[in-house]
Amino acid sequence: MGGRLAGKTAIVTGAGSGIGRATAVRFAQEGASVIAAGLSEGLEDTAELCRATGATAIAVVADVSRAGSGEAILEAATRIPSCPNVLVNNVGIAGTTAVYDTTDDEFDRIVETNLKSILRISRPFLRLCRSQKMAASIVNISSVQGMLGFPNNASYAATKAGVIGLSRQMAHDCAAFDVRVNVVAPGIIETPRTEARLRDNAEFRKYSVQSTPLRRAGHADEVAAACLFLASDEASFITGQVLAVDGGASATVFRV
Ligand code: NAP
């Protein structure tokens, strides 16, 4: 099978919906074998959509906020004959509180899911890359909220800034064995997580359009396209970078 990821095997976390599903399917269309990991029932549908492109794909149920989930995903990935050499750490959950209302429990839960999960799965993935002397690419999903302040999302913003810092460190630590690590930072994207608010909440819809120079919310496919580029050999000299997919939101302070 040809394509921009021909011969590659990709793990995508949070692949049961939204950006994760779009990324898994796009990777399959570009010739990758896919391990779709996550929590939801939607995972099997994602794997089916990947297989419909002719790719090999499996669904692996794993809660990335739990210790041992990285090893479990890597173990399940051995059901595919080729070794994983692309990893997209996409799982992320949002908070709803300003910093003065944020409890320790909420902060810990979001850190475990959005940030520590990346360490949990990248660690065994990187050990595998080293032992197999295998070049690889990791794409970690942050957010414009990792770079800019927004109301009522203190824990989320802290973890998404942490994703950027951790990724730069990973890029340093892993370059010696030919593993690139980059970040995609989406703006407001229409996915199952945001679609109800974009549809029903006029204030949120107005804000998301007004805060975005391109004057619309993004689509999951547009984030998947950025992940594809960074995962592919076309980005072979790019590591430690943050690619915003946000319609220009992080490039301006202009708000009408
Ligand atoms: P989404 O539609 O909610 O999808 C997230 C997926 O992750 C779901 O399939 C969910 O499974 C899975 N998941 C949640 N917790 C998990 C866990 N502990 N272990 C394994 N899987 C888990 O979200 P999305 O909008 O596509 O967002 C994807 C990423 O982009 C996130 O990191 C998010 O922070 C980031 N992002 C999104 C936006 C946006 O506007 N949508 C903007 C900036 C950044 P279930 O469905 O079963 O819960």
PDB file of N, CA and C in Angstrom, residues 156-221:
ATOM      1  N   TYR A 156      -6.643  22.439  32.840  1.00  0.00           N
ATOM      2  CA  TYR A 156      -6.433  22.080  31.438  1.00  0.00           C
ATOM      3  C   TYR A 156      -5.264  22.878  30.864  1.00  0.00           C
ATOM      4  N   ALA A 157      -5.290  24.202  31.082  1.00  0.00           N
ATOM      5  CA  ALA A 157      -4.233  25.057  30.529  1.00  0.00           C
ATOM      6  C   ALA A 157      -2.862  24.655  31.076  1.00  0.00           C
ATOM      7  N   ALA A 158      -2.827  24.329  32.368  1.00  0.00           N
ATOM      8  CA  ALA A 158      -1.545  23.928  32.973  1.00  0.00           C
ATOM      9  C   ALA A 158      -1.021  22.658  32.317  1.00  0.00           C
ATOM     10  N   THR A 159      -1.927  21.698  32.075  1.00  0.00           N
ATOM     11  CA  THR A 159      -1.443  20.442  31.466  1.00  0.00           C
ATOM     12  C   THR A 159      -1.026  20.667  30.016  1.00  0.00           C
ATOM     13  N   LYS A 160      -1.765  21.522  29.306  1.00  0.00           N
ATOM     14  CA  LYS A 160      -1.433  21.714  27.893  1.00  0.00           C
ATOM     15  C   LYS A 160      -0.118  22.493  27.727  1.00  0.00           C
ATOM     16  N   ALA A 161       0.177  23.398  28.668  1.00  0.00           N
ATOM     17  CA  ALA A 161       1.509  24.034  28.663  1.00  0.00           C
ATOM     18  C   ALA A 161       2.558  22.977  29.013  1.00  0.00           C
ATOM     19  N   GLY A 162       2.209  22.086  29.934  1.00  0.00           N
ATOM     20  CA  GLY A 162       3.118  20.995  30.306  1.00  0.00           C
ATOM     21  C   GLY A 162       3.422  20.085  29.127  1.00  0.00           C
ATOM     22  N   VAL A 163       2.430  19.856  28.277  1.00  0.00           N
ATOM     23  CA  VAL A 163       2.653  19.009  27.094  1.00  0.00           C
ATOM     24  C   VAL A 163       3.737  19.633  26.210  1.00  0.00           C
ATOM     25  N   ILE A 164       3.697  20.954  26.071  1.00  0.00           N
ATOM     26  CA  ILE A 164       4.700  21.628  25.229  1.00  0.00           C
ATOM     27  C   ILE A 164       6.092  21.490  25.859  1.00  0.00           C
ATOM     28  N   GLY A 165       6.186  21.731  27.161  1.00  0.00           N
ATOM     29  CA  GLY A 165       7.489  21.624  27.837  1.00  0.00           C
ATOM     30  C   GLY A 165       8.036  20.211  27.799  1.00  0.00           C
ATOM     31  N   LEU A 166       7.180  19.259  28.092  1.00  0.00           N
ATOM     32  CA  LEU A 166       7.614  17.853  28.075  1.00  0.00           C
ATOM     33  C   LEU A 166       8.067  17.448  26.671  1.00  0.00           C
ATOM     34  N   SER A 167       7.344  17.913  25.666  1.00  0.00           N
ATOM     35  CA  SER A 167       7.670  17.530  24.285  1.00  0.00           C
ATOM     36  C   SER A 167       9.025  18.088  23.866  1.00  0.00           C
ATOM     37  N   ARG A 168       9.306  19.327  24.256  1.00  0.00           N
ATOM     38  CA  ARG A 168      10.621  19.892  23.898  1.00  0.00           C
ATOM     39  C   ARG A 168      11.725  19.082  24.570  1.00  0.00           C
ATOM     40  N   GLN A 169      11.495  18.706  25.822  1.00  0.00           N
ATOM     41  CA  GLN A 169      12.479  17.900  26.531  1.00  0.00           C
ATOM     42  C   GLN A 169      12.654  16.541  25.860  1.00  0.00           C
ATOM     43  N   MET A 170      11.531  15.946  25.482  1.00  0.00           N
ATOM     44  CA  MET A 170      11.583  14.647  24.802  1.00  0.00           C
ATOM     45  C   MET A 170      12.368  14.770  23.495  1.00  0.00           C
ATOM     46  N   ALA A 171      12.130  15.875  22.771  1.00  0.00           N
ATOM     47  CA  ALA A 171      12.836  16.068  21.494  1.00  0.00           C
ATOM     48  C   ALA A 171      14.346  16.076  21.715  1.00  0.00           C
ATOM     49  N   HIS A 172      14.788  16.756  22.787  1.00  0.00           N
ATOM     50  CA  HIS A 172      16.211  16.759  23.135  1.00  0.00           C
ATOM     51  C   HIS A 172      16.706  15.363  23.457  1.00  0.00           C
ATOM     52  N   ASP A 173      15.979  14.705  24.369  1.00  0.00           N
ATOM     53  CA  ASP A 173      16.454  13.427  24.901  1.00  0.00           C
ATOM     54  C   ASP A 173      16.468  12.328  23.843  1.00  0.00           C
ATOM     55  N   CYS A 174      15.597  12.436  22.857  1.00  0.00           N
ATOM     56  CA  CYS A 174      15.400  11.316  21.934  1.00  0.00           C
ATOM     57  C   CYS A 174      16.055  11.515  20.571  1.00  0.00           C
ATOM     58  N   ALA A 175      16.564  12.725  20.310  1.00  0.00           N
ATOM     59  CA  ALA A 175      17.142  12.995  18.990  1.00  0.00           C
ATOM     60  C   ALA A 175      18.314  12.065  18.706  1.00  0.00           C
ATOM     61  N   ALA A 176      19.064  11.715  19.748  1.00  0.00           N
ATOM     62  CA  ALA A 176      20.263  10.887  19.562  1.00  0.00           C
ATOM     63  C   ALA A 176      19.917   9.512  19.004  1.00  0.00           C
ATOM     64  N   PHE A 177      18.709   9.044  19.262  1.00  0.00           N
ATOM     65  CA  PHE A 177      18.337   7.765  18.641  1.00  0.00           C
ATOM     66  C   PHE A 177      17.208   7.932  17.615  1.00  0.00           C
ATOM     67  N   ASP A 178      17.236   9.110  16.968  1.00  0.00           N
ATOM     68  CA  ASP A 178      16.429   9.321  15.765  1.00  0.00           C
ATOM     69  C   ASP A 178      14.920   9.272  15.990  1.00  0.00           C
ATOM     70  N   VAL A 179      14.504   9.775  17.143  1.00  0.00           N
ATOM     71  CA  VAL A 179      13.065   9.915  17.377  1.00  0.00           C
ATOM     72  C   VAL A 179      12.750  11.407  17.434  1.00  0.00           C
ATOM     73  N   ARG A 180      11.843  11.839  16.556  1.00  0.00           N
ATOM     74  CA  ARG A 180      11.404  13.233  16.552  1.00  0.00           C
ATOM     75  C   ARG A 180      10.156  13.377  17.410  1.00  0.00           C
ATOM     76  N   VAL A 181      10.055  14.516  18.095  1.00  0.00           N
ATOM     77  CA  VAL A 181       8.880  14.759  18.953  1.00  0.00           C
ATOM     78  C   VAL A 181       8.376  16.173  18.690  1.00  0.00           C
ATOM     79  N   ASN A 182       7.138  16.290  18.263  1.00  0.00           N
ATOM     80  CA  ASN A 182       6.555  17.600  17.981  1.00  0.00           C
ATOM     81  C   ASN A 182       5.166  17.714  18.604  1.00  0.00           C
ATOM     82  N   VAL A 183       4.650  18.935  18.574  1.00  0.00           N
ATOM     83  CA  VAL A 183       3.357  19.234  19.199  1.00  0.00           C
ATOM     84  C   VAL A 183       2.422  19.827  18.158  1.00  0.00           C
ATOM     85  N   VAL A 184       1.166  19.408  18.199  1.00  0.00           N
ATOM     86  CA  VAL A 184       0.109  20.098  17.462  1.00  0.00           C
ATOM     87  C   VAL A 184      -0.776  20.781  18.492  1.00  0.00           C
ATOM     88  N   ALA A 185      -1.012  22.063  18.285  1.00  0.00           N
ATOM     89  CA  ALA A 185      -1.811  22.846  19.234  1.00  0.00           C
ATOM     90  C   ALA A 185      -3.085  23.337  18.531  1.00  0.00           C
ATOM     91  N   PRO A 186      -4.188  22.600  18.689  1.00  0.00           N
ATOM     92  CA  PRO A 186      -5.420  23.039  18.032  1.00  0.00           C
ATOM     93  C   PRO A 186      -6.040  24.251  18.720  1.00  0.00           C
ATOM     94  N   GLY A 187      -6.766  25.037  17.930  1.00  0.00           N
ATOM     95  CA  GLY A 187      -7.672  26.056  18.478  1.00  0.00           C
ATOM     96  C   GLY A 187      -9.027  25.401  18.690  1.00  0.00           C
ATOM     97  N   ILE A 188     -10.104  26.151  18.481  1.00  0.00           N
ATOM     98  CA  ILE A 188     -11.431  25.554  18.688  1.00  0.00           C
ATOM     99  C   ILE A 188     -11.787  24.707  17.462  1.00  0.00           C
ATOM    100  N   ILE A 189     -11.983  23.419  17.738  1.00  0.00           N
ATOM    101  CA  ILE A 189     -12.233  22.442  16.669  1.00  0.00           C
ATOM    102  C   ILE A 189     -13.587  21.803  16.938  1.00  0.00           C
ATOM    103  N   GLU A 190     -14.374  21.634  15.885  1.00  0.00           N
ATOM    104  CA  GLU A 190     -15.685  21.005  16.055  1.00  0.00           C
ATOM    105  C   GLU A 190     -15.498  19.500  16.184  1.00  0.00           C
ATOM    106  N   THR A 191     -15.737  18.988  17.392  1.00  0.00           N
ATOM    107  CA  THR A 191     -15.637  17.544  17.665  1.00  0.00           C
ATOM    108  C   THR A 191     -16.782  17.210  18.631  1.00  0.00           C
ATOM    109  N   PRO A 192     -16.985  15.932  18.959  1.00  0.00           N
ATOM    110  CA  PRO A 192     -18.048  15.605  19.924  1.00  0.00           C
ATOM    111  C   PRO A 192     -17.913  16.383  21.232  1.00  0.00           C
ATOM    112  N   ARG A 193     -16.657  16.757  21.576  1.00  0.00           N
ATOM    113  CA  ARG A 193     -16.476  17.502  22.825  1.00  0.00           C
ATOM    114  C   ARG A 193     -17.043  18.929  22.745  1.00  0.00           C
ATOM    115  N   THR A 194     -16.961  19.559  21.571  1.00  0.00           N
ATOM    116  CA  THR A 194     -17.343  20.975  21.459  1.00  0.00           C
ATOM    117  C   THR A 194     -18.629  21.204  20.682  1.00  0.00           C
ATOM    118  N   GLU A 195     -19.103  20.168  19.973  1.00  0.00           N
ATOM    119  CA  GLU A 195     -20.177  20.456  18.992  1.00  0.00           C
ATOM    120  C   GLU A 195     -21.456  20.961  19.654  1.00  0.00           C
ATOM    121  N   ALA A 196     -21.796  20.436  20.846  1.00  0.00           N
ATOM    122  CA  ALA A 196     -23.031  20.898  21.495  1.00  0.00           C
ATOM    123  C   ALA A 196     -22.904  22.369  21.878  1.00  0.00           C
ATOM    124  N   ARG A 197     -21.720  22.730  22.415  1.00  0.00           N
ATOM    125  CA  ARG A 197     -21.532  24.142  22.798  1.00  0.00           C
ATOM    126  C   ARG A 197     -21.526  25.049  21.574  1.00  0.00           C
ATOM    127  N   LEU A 198     -20.899  24.597  20.481  1.00  0.00           N
ATOM    128  CA  LEU A 198     -20.878  25.418  19.264  1.00  0.00           C
ATOM    129  C   LEU A 198     -22.285  25.581  18.691  1.00  0.00           C
ATOM    130  N   ARG A 199     -23.106  24.537  18.853  1.00  0.00           N
ATOM    131  CA  ARG A 199     -24.469  24.577  18.305  1.00  0.00           C
ATOM    132  C   ARG A 199     -25.417  25.381  19.200  1.00  0.00           C
ATOM    133  N   ASP A 200     -25.339  25.117  20.534  1.00  0.00           N
ATOM    134  CA  ASP A 200     -26.381  25.620  21.442  1.00  0.00           C
ATOM    135  C   ASP A 200     -26.001  26.876  22.223  1.00  0.00           C
ATOM    136  N   ASN A 201     -24.718  27.157  22.314  1.00  0.00           N
ATOM    137  CA  ASN A 201     -24.270  28.261  23.159  1.00  0.00           C
ATOM    138  C   ASN A 201     -23.809  29.417  22.256  1.00  0.00           C
ATOM    139  N   ALA A 202     -24.722  30.369  22.076  1.00  0.00           N
ATOM    140  CA  ALA A 202     -24.457  31.459  21.126  1.00  0.00           C
ATOM    141  C   ALA A 202     -23.215  32.255  21.523  1.00  0.00           C
ATOM    142  N   GLU A 203     -23.026  32.405  22.839  1.00  0.00           N
ATOM    143  CA  GLU A 203     -21.876  33.193  23.302  1.00  0.00           C
ATOM    144  C   GLU A 203     -20.561  32.487  22.955  1.00  0.00           C
ATOM    145  N   PHE A 204     -20.536  31.153  23.170  1.00  0.00           N
ATOM    146  CA  PHE A 204     -19.324  30.383  22.852  1.00  0.00           C
ATOM    147  C   PHE A 204     -19.066  30.415  21.344  1.00  0.00           C
ATOM    148  N   ARG A 205     -20.149  30.262  20.569  1.00  0.00           N
ATOM    149  CA  ARG A 205     -20.002  30.266  19.109  1.00  0.00           C
ATOM    150  C   ARG A 205     -19.448  31.609  18.641  1.00  0.00           C
ATOM    151  N   LYS A 206     -20.029  32.684  19.203  1.00  0.00           N
ATOM    152  CA  LYS A 206     -19.595  34.035  18.823  1.00  0.00           C
ATOM    153  C   LYS A 206     -18.131  34.240  19.205  1.00  0.00           C
ATOM    154  N   TYR A 207     -17.790  33.795  20.424  1.00  0.00           N
ATOM    155  CA  TYR A 207     -16.420  33.963  20.896  1.00  0.00           C
ATOM    156  C   TYR A 207     -15.442  33.183  20.007  1.00  0.00           C
ATOM    157  N   SER A 208     -15.810  31.936  19.671  1.00  0.00           N
ATOM    158  CA  SER A 208     -14.869  31.115  18.924  1.00  0.00           C
ATOM    159  C   SER A 208     -14.632  31.676  17.534  1.00  0.00           C
ATOM    160  N   VAL A 209     -15.670  32.269  16.959  1.00  0.00           N
ATOM    161  CA  VAL A 209     -15.506  32.881  15.647  1.00  0.00           C
ATOM    162  C   VAL A 209     -14.703  34.178  15.773  1.00  0.00           C
ATOM    163  N   GLN A 210     -15.062  34.990  16.767  1.00  0.00           N
ATOM    164  CA  GLN A 210     -14.397  36.296  16.903  1.00  0.00           C
ATOM    165  C   GLN A 210     -12.926  36.172  17.297  1.00  0.00           C
ATOM    166  N   SER A 211     -12.582  35.104  18.010  1.00  0.00           N
ATOM    167  CA  SER A 211     -11.199  34.964  18.464  1.00  0.00           C
ATOM    168  C   SER A 211     -10.314  34.343  17.386  1.00  0.00           C
ATOM    169  N   THR A 212     -10.914  34.019  16.250  1.00  0.00           N
ATOM    170  CA  THR A 212     -10.187  33.278  15.214  1.00  0.00           C
ATOM    171  C   THR A 212     -10.154  34.089  13.926  1.00  0.00           C
ATOM    172  N   PRO A 213      -8.976  34.566  13.517  1.00  0.00           N
ATOM    173  CA  PRO A 213      -8.926  35.363  12.296  1.00  0.00           C
ATOM    174  C   PRO A 213      -9.595  34.693  11.096  1.00  0.00           C
ATOM    175  N   LEU A 214      -9.522  33.376  10.980  1.00  0.00           N
ATOM    176  CA  LEU A 214     -10.192  32.716   9.847  1.00  0.00           C
ATOM    177  C   LEU A 214     -11.703  32.610  10.037  1.00  0.00           C
ATOM    178  N   ARG A 215     -12.192  33.065  11.213  1.00  0.00           N
ATOM    179  CA  ARG A 215     -13.624  33.275  11.467  1.00  0.00           C
ATOM    180  C   ARG A 215     -14.478  32.012  11.404  1.00  0.00           C
ATOM    181  N   ARG A 216     -13.924  30.922  11.900  1.00  0.00           N
ATOM    182  CA  ARG A 216     -14.720  29.696  12.030  1.00  0.00           C
ATOM    183  C   ARG A 216     -13.994  28.752  12.963  1.00  0.00           C
ATOM    184  N   ALA A 217     -14.749  27.762  13.461  1.00  0.00           N
ATOM    185  CA  ALA A 217     -14.093  26.668  14.181  1.00  0.00           C
ATOM    186  C   ALA A 217     -13.421  25.762  13.160  1.00  0.00           C
ATOM    187  N   GLY A 218     -12.397  25.036  13.615  1.00  0.00           N
ATOM    188  CA  GLY A 218     -11.699  24.116  12.710  1.00  0.00           C
ATOM    189  C   GLY A 218     -12.387  22.766  12.650  1.00  0.00           C
ATOM    190  N   HIS A 219     -11.902  21.921  11.745  1.00  0.00           N
ATOM    191  CA  HIS A 219     -12.428  20.559  11.606  1.00  0.00           C
ATOM    192  C   HIS A 219     -11.351  19.565  12.046  1.00  0.00           C
ATOM    193  N   ALA A 220     -11.814  18.427  12.560  1.00  0.00           N
ATOM    194  CA  ALA A 220     -10.863  17.412  13.033  1.00  0.00           C
ATOM    195  C   ALA A 220      -9.895  16.998  11.921  1.00  0.00           C
ATOM    196  N   ASP A 221     -10.382  16.956  10.683  1.00  0.00           N
ATOM    197  CA  ASP A 221      -9.518  16.574   9.549  1.00  0.00           C
ATOM    198  C   ASP A 221      -8.343  17.541   9.387  1.00  0.00           C
TER     199      ASP A 221
END
